[in-house]
Structures are given as C-alpha cells and as structure tokens.
Amino acid sequence: MRLANKIGIVTAAASGMGRAGALRFAKEGAAVGVADIDQGRVEAVVAEITAAGGRALALVGDLRQDEFARDIVRRTARAFGGLDFVWNHVGHPGPAAIEGIDMADYELAMDLNLRTVLVTTETAIPEIRARGGGALLFTASTSGLVGSGFSPVYSMAKFGIVGFVRALAKRLAPDNIRANAICPGPIDTPMLRVFVARPDQQQAPGDQDKEALIIRRAQQVPMRRTGKPEEIANAALFLLSDEASYVSGAALPVDGAATA
Ligand SMILES: NC(=O)c1ccc[n+]([C@@H]2O[C@H](COP(=O)([O-])OP(=O)(O)OC[C@H]3O[C@@H](n4cnc5c(N)ncnc54)[C@H](O)[C@@H]3O)[C@@H](O)[C@H]2O)c1
C-alpha cells in the first residue's frame, strides 16, 4: 500500500476529483479527513471508505470560515494521532467578466482558491513538521500555467497557487515537507459544467446544452477527451506518496497534452 500508516486531509472531498482522491488514498492505507460543505455527500464518502475497511473522518463545514479551515487540521490530527499530508483541493471558478465584474463573486473565488488554502496550510505545517516531514498538495489548473481568456480571475488565483507552491517548496525543504501543485485540464465533474457554459469564440450565442459543450470542449484537448476524476487522483497519489520523495515545487499538468 502506497500510503500505509499515513494520515491526511482532502478538501472539497465530497465530489469530483477530491472524492476520487479520498477513496483512493484510503484504499492505499491512509486515514483520511474528508472536508466539504456538503454534509450528505461527505457522509457518503466516509461510509464508502469505512465499508471497505478504511479509516475516514467527516469534516463538514464552510472552508470560507477561517476557523473551519483550521479546525479540519486539528480534528484530523486529534482523531488519528498526527498529520502527514494535505490535499488543498477546494477552489472556485470565479467571475468570467472583467468589465462589470461582480466583486462578491471575486471575493468568493479568492477565498476558496487562496485564503482557505493559506489558512489550512498555516495550521498544517507544525503538525506535519512534528511527524518529521510530509507533503502538501494544491490544486491549481492549466489556467494556472497559461492564461484563460474566458476566466481571467480564475487564472489570477491559480497562478497564485503555483507561485505559493514554488515558494513553499523552498521554504519548507529543510523541514522535509514537500509542496506540489496538480494542474488539471478539463475533468468531468460538476465544476466543468460551470466553465463550459462561459462564452468564448467556439460557442454559439445562447448555446446552453452543457453536455454538448463538454463534448466540444473535449475536442480542443489533444487527446480528444476530458479527464476522469480518478486520473487526477492517480497523479495526486504519486505526489503525496514517498515515491515522490525528491519532487517538490512542481506544477504537474494532467491535461491530455493541452498545455504541451
Ligand atoms: N473540473 C475541472 O475541469 C477542473 C479543472 C482544473 C482545476 N479544477 C479545480 O479542481 C477543484 C475542484 O474541482 P472538482 O471539479 O473536483 O469540483 P466538484 O464540482 O466536483 O466539487 C467541488 C466541491 O467543493 C465543495 N465546496 C464548494 N464550496 C465549498 C465551501 N465553501 N466549503 C467547503 N467545500 C466547498 C462542494 O460541496 C463540492 O463537493 C477546484 O480547485 C477547481 O478549481 C477543476
């Protein structure tokens, strides 16, 4: 088992890639704190893990609240006896507009892409250091590697994540704590339906059939398909495991060659 005896947290773990990661990490031997605002789905993920003989803890709350972003670390460490890794996966598309931007949506995007990640990381560092080292993983995006013309605020935030990861990797190297980012391309989750509905040159005005838009979006990827949440979970598993012991400060695209 690739995460035997490890203790970790996944945020936004009730759906999509976070859920796939939580299930996979538990199967690989980790005890997992499952953090998300969606109580029913958190409980379903925890139930699935425990039914398969794994260990998981439900952490239900709003990651926009600093106290909750800290509490997920404290509660996981208390429940399982320490902390080895965190996958800061939570994020938000933010506003599509620049002119006429909705600043409340901007604040939400910055809180969920950056602020909560910072607060959780601040609380996690001493816990991971106390174990003699570990791994921090962050979800950026291909929009954190190349500019997204239809989501500039999202690019702003995700470039921020990549910068944070590179800086953290240097700062935390003496503590044997690795920091990496995963940069997904279009992955088939509920959030992808938000992105594909945004106006861009490829889209006819008024075209609202999201499934048709997803097929069209997939055609723009060199591999001609969207990614599956499990394909991101596989890459996350590698970056969080000891197999990646000399990998830190990386921003790994998992995108069907979209940014190649
Ligand atoms: N889906 C994609 O194509 C794609 C591509 C690149 C990057 N990403 C990034 O992946 C991450 C999540 O994506 P996904 O596609 O797995 O998402 P998803 O839509 O499947 O799930 C998002 C989860 O976040 C939770 N959430 C929302 N607001 C919250 C809050 N305030 N507090 C706690 N939990 C909250 C939701 O309840 C939901 O379970 C984000 O960081 C996103 O920017 C997604």
Short mmCIF file of C-alpha atoms and ligand atoms in Angstrom, two decimals:
data_model
loop_
_atom_site.label_atom_id
_atom_site.label_comp_id
_atom_site.label_asym_id
_atom_site.label_seq_id
_atom_site.Cartn_x
_atom_site.Cartn_y
_atom_site.Cartn_z
CA MET A 1 0.00 0.00 0.00
CA ARG A 2 1.40 3.30 -1.14
CA LEU A 3 0.14 5.46 1.76
CA ALA A 4 0.38 2.89 4.56
CA ASN A 5 0.19 4.47 8.04
CA LYS A 6 -0.20 7.99 6.62
CA ILE A 7 -2.76 10.47 7.89
CA GLY A 8 -4.11 13.10 5.55
CA ILE A 9 -6.86 15.56 4.64
CA VAL A 10 -8.62 16.20 1.34
CA THR A 11 -10.68 19.38 0.92
CA ALA A 12 -13.65 19.56 -1.48
CA ALA A 13 -13.70 15.81 -0.98
CA ALA A 14 -17.44 15.21 -1.39
CA SER A 15 -17.42 15.36 -5.19
CA GLY A 16 -15.32 15.06 -8.32
CA MET A 17 -11.55 14.73 -8.04
CA GLY A 18 -11.46 15.29 -4.26
CA ARG A 19 -13.85 12.39 -3.70
CA ALA A 20 -11.84 10.17 -6.06
CA GLY A 21 -8.68 11.09 -4.16
CA ALA A 22 -10.15 10.43 -0.71
CA LEU A 23 -11.37 6.98 -1.80
CA ARG A 24 -8.07 6.11 -3.47
CA PHE A 25 -5.86 7.31 -0.61
CA ALA A 26 -7.90 5.29 1.90
CA LYS A 27 -7.54 2.21 -0.30
CA GLU A 28 -3.78 2.80 -0.27
CA GLY A 29 -3.74 2.73 3.54
CA ALA A 30 -4.20 6.36 4.59
CA ALA A 31 -6.59 7.61 7.27
CA VAL A 32 -8.41 10.48 5.57
CA GLY A 33 -10.15 13.61 6.84
CA VAL A 34 -12.94 14.27 4.32
CA ALA A 35 -13.63 18.03 4.31
CA ASP A 36 -16.50 19.64 2.41
CA ILE A 37 -19.60 21.79 2.93
CA ASP A 38 -21.96 19.10 1.59
CA GLN A 39 -22.87 17.03 4.63
CA GLY A 40 -24.78 14.27 2.85
CA ARG A 41 -22.02 13.62 0.35
CA VAL A 42 -19.25 13.81 2.97
CA GLU A 43 -21.07 11.17 4.99
CA ALA A 44 -21.47 9.03 1.86
CA VAL A 45 -17.71 9.18 1.13
CA VAL A 46 -16.85 8.33 4.75
CA ALA A 47 -19.34 5.44 4.68
CA GLU A 48 -17.85 4.10 1.45
CA ILE A 49 -14.33 4.22 2.89
CA THR A 50 -15.26 2.58 6.19
CA ALA A 51 -17.38 -0.09 4.46
CA ALA A 52 -14.25 -1.07 2.50
CA GLY A 53 -12.28 -1.39 5.77
CA GLY A 54 -10.59 2.03 5.59
CA ARG A 55 -10.39 4.91 8.07
CA ALA A 56 -12.06 8.28 7.46
CA LEU A 57 -13.37 11.28 9.39
CA ALA A 58 -16.24 13.52 8.29
CA LEU A 59 -15.32 17.23 8.40
CA VAL A 60 -18.42 19.20 7.41
CA GLY A 61 -18.27 22.98 7.14
CA ASP A 62 -17.66 26.08 5.06
CA LEU A 63 -13.98 26.46 4.12
CA ARG A 64 -14.55 30.23 3.70
CA GLN A 65 -14.59 30.33 7.51
CA ASP A 66 -11.02 30.55 8.82
CA GLU A 67 -11.97 28.67 11.96
CA PHE A 68 -13.21 25.68 9.96
CA ALA A 69 -10.15 25.79 7.67
CA ARG A 70 -8.00 25.42 10.82
CA ASP A 71 -10.29 23.01 12.58
CA ILE A 72 -10.03 20.35 9.85
CA VAL A 73 -6.32 20.07 10.67
CA ARG A 74 -6.77 19.93 14.43
CA ARG A 75 -9.61 17.42 14.30
CA THR A 76 -7.85 15.08 11.87
CA ALA A 77 -4.61 15.14 13.87
CA ARG A 78 -6.51 14.51 17.10
CA ALA A 79 -8.61 11.67 15.65
CA PHE A 80 -5.77 9.74 14.02
CA GLY A 81 -2.69 10.83 16.01
CA GLY A 82 -0.88 13.26 13.66
CA LEU A 83 -0.82 14.58 10.10
CA ASP A 84 1.33 13.58 7.11
CA PHE A 85 -0.33 15.24 4.13
CA VAL A 86 -2.98 17.72 2.97
CA TRP A 87 -4.50 17.96 -0.47
CA ASN A 88 -5.87 21.52 -0.66
CA HIS A 89 -8.25 20.79 -3.50
CA VAL A 90 -11.06 23.30 -2.89
CA GLY A 91 -11.46 26.07 -5.45
CA HIS A 92 -14.00 28.16 -7.34
CA PRO A 93 -14.41 29.34 -10.96
CA GLY A 94 -14.97 32.99 -10.01
CA PRO A 95 -16.47 35.58 -12.34
CA ALA A 96 -16.00 35.34 -16.10
CA ALA A 97 -16.19 39.12 -16.55
CA ILE A 98 -13.57 41.81 -16.05
CA GLU A 99 -15.67 44.76 -17.20
CA GLY A 100 -18.71 44.84 -14.93
CA ILE A 101 -17.14 42.28 -12.60
CA ASP A 102 -19.22 41.03 -9.68
CA MET A 103 -16.88 41.71 -6.74
CA ALA A 104 -18.79 39.38 -4.40
CA ASP A 105 -18.03 36.53 -6.81
CA TYR A 106 -14.39 37.72 -6.93
CA GLU A 107 -14.20 37.57 -3.11
CA LEU A 108 -15.68 34.07 -3.13
CA ALA A 109 -13.13 32.90 -5.71
CA MET A 110 -10.20 34.41 -3.80
CA ASP A 111 -11.44 32.95 -0.50
CA LEU A 112 -11.86 29.44 -1.91
CA ASN A 113 -8.85 29.35 -4.23
CA LEU A 114 -6.35 31.15 -1.99
CA ARG A 115 -7.38 32.26 1.50
CA THR A 116 -8.67 28.94 2.84
CA VAL A 117 -5.66 27.18 1.35
CA LEU A 118 -3.31 29.57 3.16
CA VAL A 119 -5.12 29.18 6.49
CA THR A 120 -5.22 25.37 6.33
CA THR A 121 -1.55 25.27 5.29
CA GLU A 122 -0.54 27.57 8.16
CA THR A 123 -2.19 25.20 10.63
CA ALA A 124 -0.91 22.04 8.95
CA ILE A 125 2.81 22.94 8.80
CA PRO A 126 3.58 22.46 12.51
CA GLU A 127 1.60 19.20 12.59
CA ILE A 128 3.49 17.80 9.58
CA ARG A 129 6.81 19.07 10.90
CA ALA A 130 6.14 17.22 14.16
CA ARG A 131 5.96 13.97 12.15
CA GLY A 132 9.42 14.64 10.68
CA GLY A 133 8.07 15.75 7.30
CA GLY A 134 5.31 15.10 4.81
CA ALA A 135 3.60 16.50 1.76
CA LEU A 136 1.36 19.40 0.78
CA LEU A 137 -0.53 19.23 -2.48
CA PHE A 138 -2.55 22.04 -4.07
CA THR A 139 -4.96 22.03 -6.97
CA ALA A 140 -4.10 24.70 -9.48
CA SER A 141 -5.25 24.24 -13.09
CA THR A 142 -3.97 24.51 -16.63
CA SER A 143 -5.34 28.06 -16.13
CA GLY A 144 -2.53 28.47 -13.58
CA LEU A 145 0.06 27.66 -16.27
CA VAL A 146 -1.36 29.51 -19.29
CA GLY A 147 -3.82 32.39 -19.24
CA SER A 148 -7.50 31.57 -19.58
CA GLY A 149 -9.18 34.18 -21.77
CA PHE A 150 -12.61 33.24 -20.51
CA SER A 151 -11.71 33.04 -16.79
CA PRO A 152 -9.07 35.73 -16.07
CA VAL A 153 -9.84 35.92 -12.34
CA TYR A 154 -9.53 32.14 -12.10
CA SER A 155 -6.13 32.35 -13.82
CA MET A 156 -5.11 35.09 -11.39
CA ALA A 157 -5.90 32.82 -8.45
CA LYS A 158 -4.43 29.61 -9.90
CA PHE A 159 -1.17 31.31 -10.95
CA GLY A 160 -1.13 32.41 -7.30
CA ILE A 161 -1.34 28.79 -6.19
CA VAL A 162 1.57 27.80 -8.44
CA GLY A 163 3.64 30.69 -7.06
CA PHE A 164 2.75 29.77 -3.49
CA VAL A 165 3.74 26.14 -4.11
CA ARG A 166 7.12 27.06 -5.56
CA ALA A 167 7.86 29.40 -2.65
CA LEU A 168 6.66 26.88 -0.05
CA ALA A 169 8.78 24.13 -1.60
CA LYS A 170 11.91 26.18 -0.94
CA ARG A 171 10.86 27.41 2.47
CA LEU A 172 9.80 24.02 3.81
CA ALA A 173 12.55 21.87 2.27
CA PRO A 174 14.66 22.00 5.48
CA ASP A 175 11.64 20.56 7.34
CA ASN A 176 11.39 17.68 4.86
CA ILE A 177 7.96 18.97 3.78
CA ARG A 178 7.30 18.80 0.04
CA ALA A 179 4.86 21.12 -1.75
CA ASN A 180 3.49 20.44 -5.23
CA ALA A 181 0.61 21.53 -7.44
CA ILE A 182 -1.52 19.46 -9.74
CA CYS A 183 -2.82 21.28 -12.83
CA PRO A 184 -5.88 19.53 -14.24
CA GLY A 185 -7.20 20.15 -17.71
CA PRO A 186 -10.96 19.75 -18.25
CA ILE A 187 -12.08 16.99 -15.89
CA ASP A 188 -15.57 15.55 -15.97
CA THR A 189 -17.03 16.92 -12.71
CA PRO A 190 -19.88 19.33 -11.84
CA MET A 191 -17.43 22.27 -11.93
CA LEU A 192 -16.60 21.63 -15.59
CA ARG A 193 -20.25 22.42 -16.40
CA VAL A 194 -19.71 25.93 -15.00
CA PHE A 195 -16.64 26.52 -17.16
CA VAL A 196 -18.04 25.22 -20.44
CA ALA A 197 -21.13 27.44 -20.14
CA ARG A 198 -18.91 30.53 -20.35
CA PRO A 199 -18.95 32.47 -23.58
CA ASP A 200 -15.93 32.02 -25.81
CA GLN A 201 -15.30 32.11 -29.54
CA GLN A 202 -16.18 28.44 -30.01
CA GLN A 203 -19.67 28.76 -28.64
CA ALA A 204 -22.77 29.85 -30.50
CA PRO A 205 -24.74 32.53 -28.61
CA GLY A 206 -27.49 31.00 -26.49
CA ASP A 207 -25.97 27.52 -26.62
CA GLN A 208 -26.83 26.14 -23.17
CA ASP A 209 -26.68 22.37 -23.71
CA LYS A 210 -23.88 21.66 -21.23
CA GLU A 211 -23.27 18.08 -22.32
CA ALA A 212 -22.86 19.23 -25.95
CA LEU A 213 -20.50 21.96 -24.74
CA ILE A 214 -18.43 19.39 -22.84
CA ILE A 215 -18.07 17.28 -25.99
CA ARG A 216 -16.96 20.38 -27.88
CA ARG A 217 -14.51 21.31 -25.10
CA ALA A 218 -13.07 17.79 -25.21
CA GLN A 219 -12.31 18.20 -28.93
CA GLN A 220 -9.96 21.09 -28.06
CA VAL A 221 -7.77 18.74 -26.00
CA PRO A 222 -5.06 16.90 -28.00
CA MET A 223 -6.27 13.59 -26.53
CA ARG A 224 -9.80 14.49 -27.71
CA ARG A 225 -11.45 13.76 -24.38
CA THR A 226 -11.98 15.16 -20.90
CA GLY A 227 -10.14 13.62 -17.96
CA LYS A 228 -11.69 11.40 -15.32
CA PRO A 229 -11.51 12.34 -11.61
CA GLU A 230 -9.63 9.07 -11.00
CA GLU A 231 -6.85 10.17 -13.38
CA ILE A 232 -6.25 13.21 -11.18
CA ALA A 233 -6.43 11.05 -8.05
CA ASN A 234 -3.70 8.79 -9.50
CA ALA A 235 -1.36 11.75 -10.03
CA ALA A 236 -2.21 13.12 -6.57
CA LEU A 237 -1.44 9.73 -5.03
CA PHE A 238 2.04 9.75 -6.57
CA LEU A 239 2.79 13.32 -5.43
CA LEU A 240 1.63 12.61 -1.86
CA SER A 241 3.41 9.27 -1.54
CA ASP A 242 7.05 8.66 -0.65
CA GLU A 243 7.60 7.65 -4.30
CA ALA A 244 7.78 11.40 -4.98
CA SER A 245 10.39 11.95 -2.25
CA TYR A 246 12.59 14.19 -4.46
CA VAL A 247 9.69 16.02 -6.15
CA SER A 248 8.91 19.44 -4.66
CA GLY A 249 7.92 22.75 -6.22
CA ALA A 250 6.41 21.01 -9.26
CA ALA A 251 3.25 22.10 -11.06
CA LEU A 252 2.23 18.91 -12.83
CA PRO A 253 -0.16 19.22 -15.78
CA VAL A 254 -2.63 16.34 -16.01
CA ASP A 255 -4.38 17.60 -19.10
CA GLY A 256 -4.26 15.25 -22.08
CA ALA A 257 -1.39 17.34 -23.53
CA ALA A 258 -3.46 20.57 -23.52
CA THR A 259 -0.57 22.74 -22.31
CA ALA A 260 2.15 20.81 -24.15
N1 LIG B 1 -13.28 20.22 -13.10
C1 LIG B 1 -12.33 20.79 -13.81
O1 LIG B 1 -12.33 20.72 -15.04
C2 LIG B 1 -11.18 21.48 -13.11
C3 LIG B 1 -10.03 21.77 -13.87
C4 LIG B 1 -8.94 22.37 -13.25
C5 LIG B 1 -8.99 22.63 -11.90
N2 LIG B 1 -10.12 22.34 -11.17
C6 LIG B 1 -10.08 22.61 -9.72
O2 LIG B 1 -10.44 21.43 -9.01
C7 LIG B 1 -11.03 21.80 -7.74
C8 LIG B 1 -12.44 21.21 -7.53
O3 LIG B 1 -12.88 20.74 -8.65
P1 LIG B 1 -13.84 19.49 -8.93
O4 LIG B 1 -14.03 19.59 -10.38
O5 LIG B 1 -13.31 18.26 -8.31
O6 LIG B 1 -15.15 20.01 -8.18
P2 LIG B 1 -16.62 19.49 -7.94
O7 LIG B 1 -17.52 20.49 -8.57
O8 LIG B 1 -16.77 18.05 -8.28
O9 LIG B 1 -16.68 19.62 -6.35
C9 LIG B 1 -16.47 20.79 -5.67
C10 LIG B 1 -16.69 20.52 -4.20
O10 LIG B 1 -16.35 21.70 -3.47
C11 LIG B 1 -17.27 21.80 -2.39
N3 LIG B 1 -17.34 23.16 -1.89
C12 LIG B 1 -17.80 24.24 -2.56
N4 LIG B 1 -17.77 25.32 -1.76
C13 LIG B 1 -17.27 24.92 -0.57
C14 LIG B 1 -17.01 25.58 0.67
N5 LIG B 1 -17.28 26.89 0.83
N6 LIG B 1 -16.50 24.88 1.69
C15 LIG B 1 -16.25 23.55 1.55
N7 LIG B 1 -16.48 22.86 0.40
C16 LIG B 1 -16.98 23.55 -0.64
C17 LIG B 1 -18.59 21.32 -2.99
O11 LIG B 1 -19.53 20.98 -1.99
C18 LIG B 1 -18.14 20.17 -3.87
O12 LIG B 1 -18.22 18.94 -3.16
C19 LIG B 1 -11.03 23.30 -7.71
O13 LIG B 1 -9.85 23.75 -7.08
C20 LIG B 1 -11.01 23.65 -9.19
O14 LIG B 1 -10.54 24.96 -9.40
C21 LIG B 1 -11.21 21.79 -11.76
#
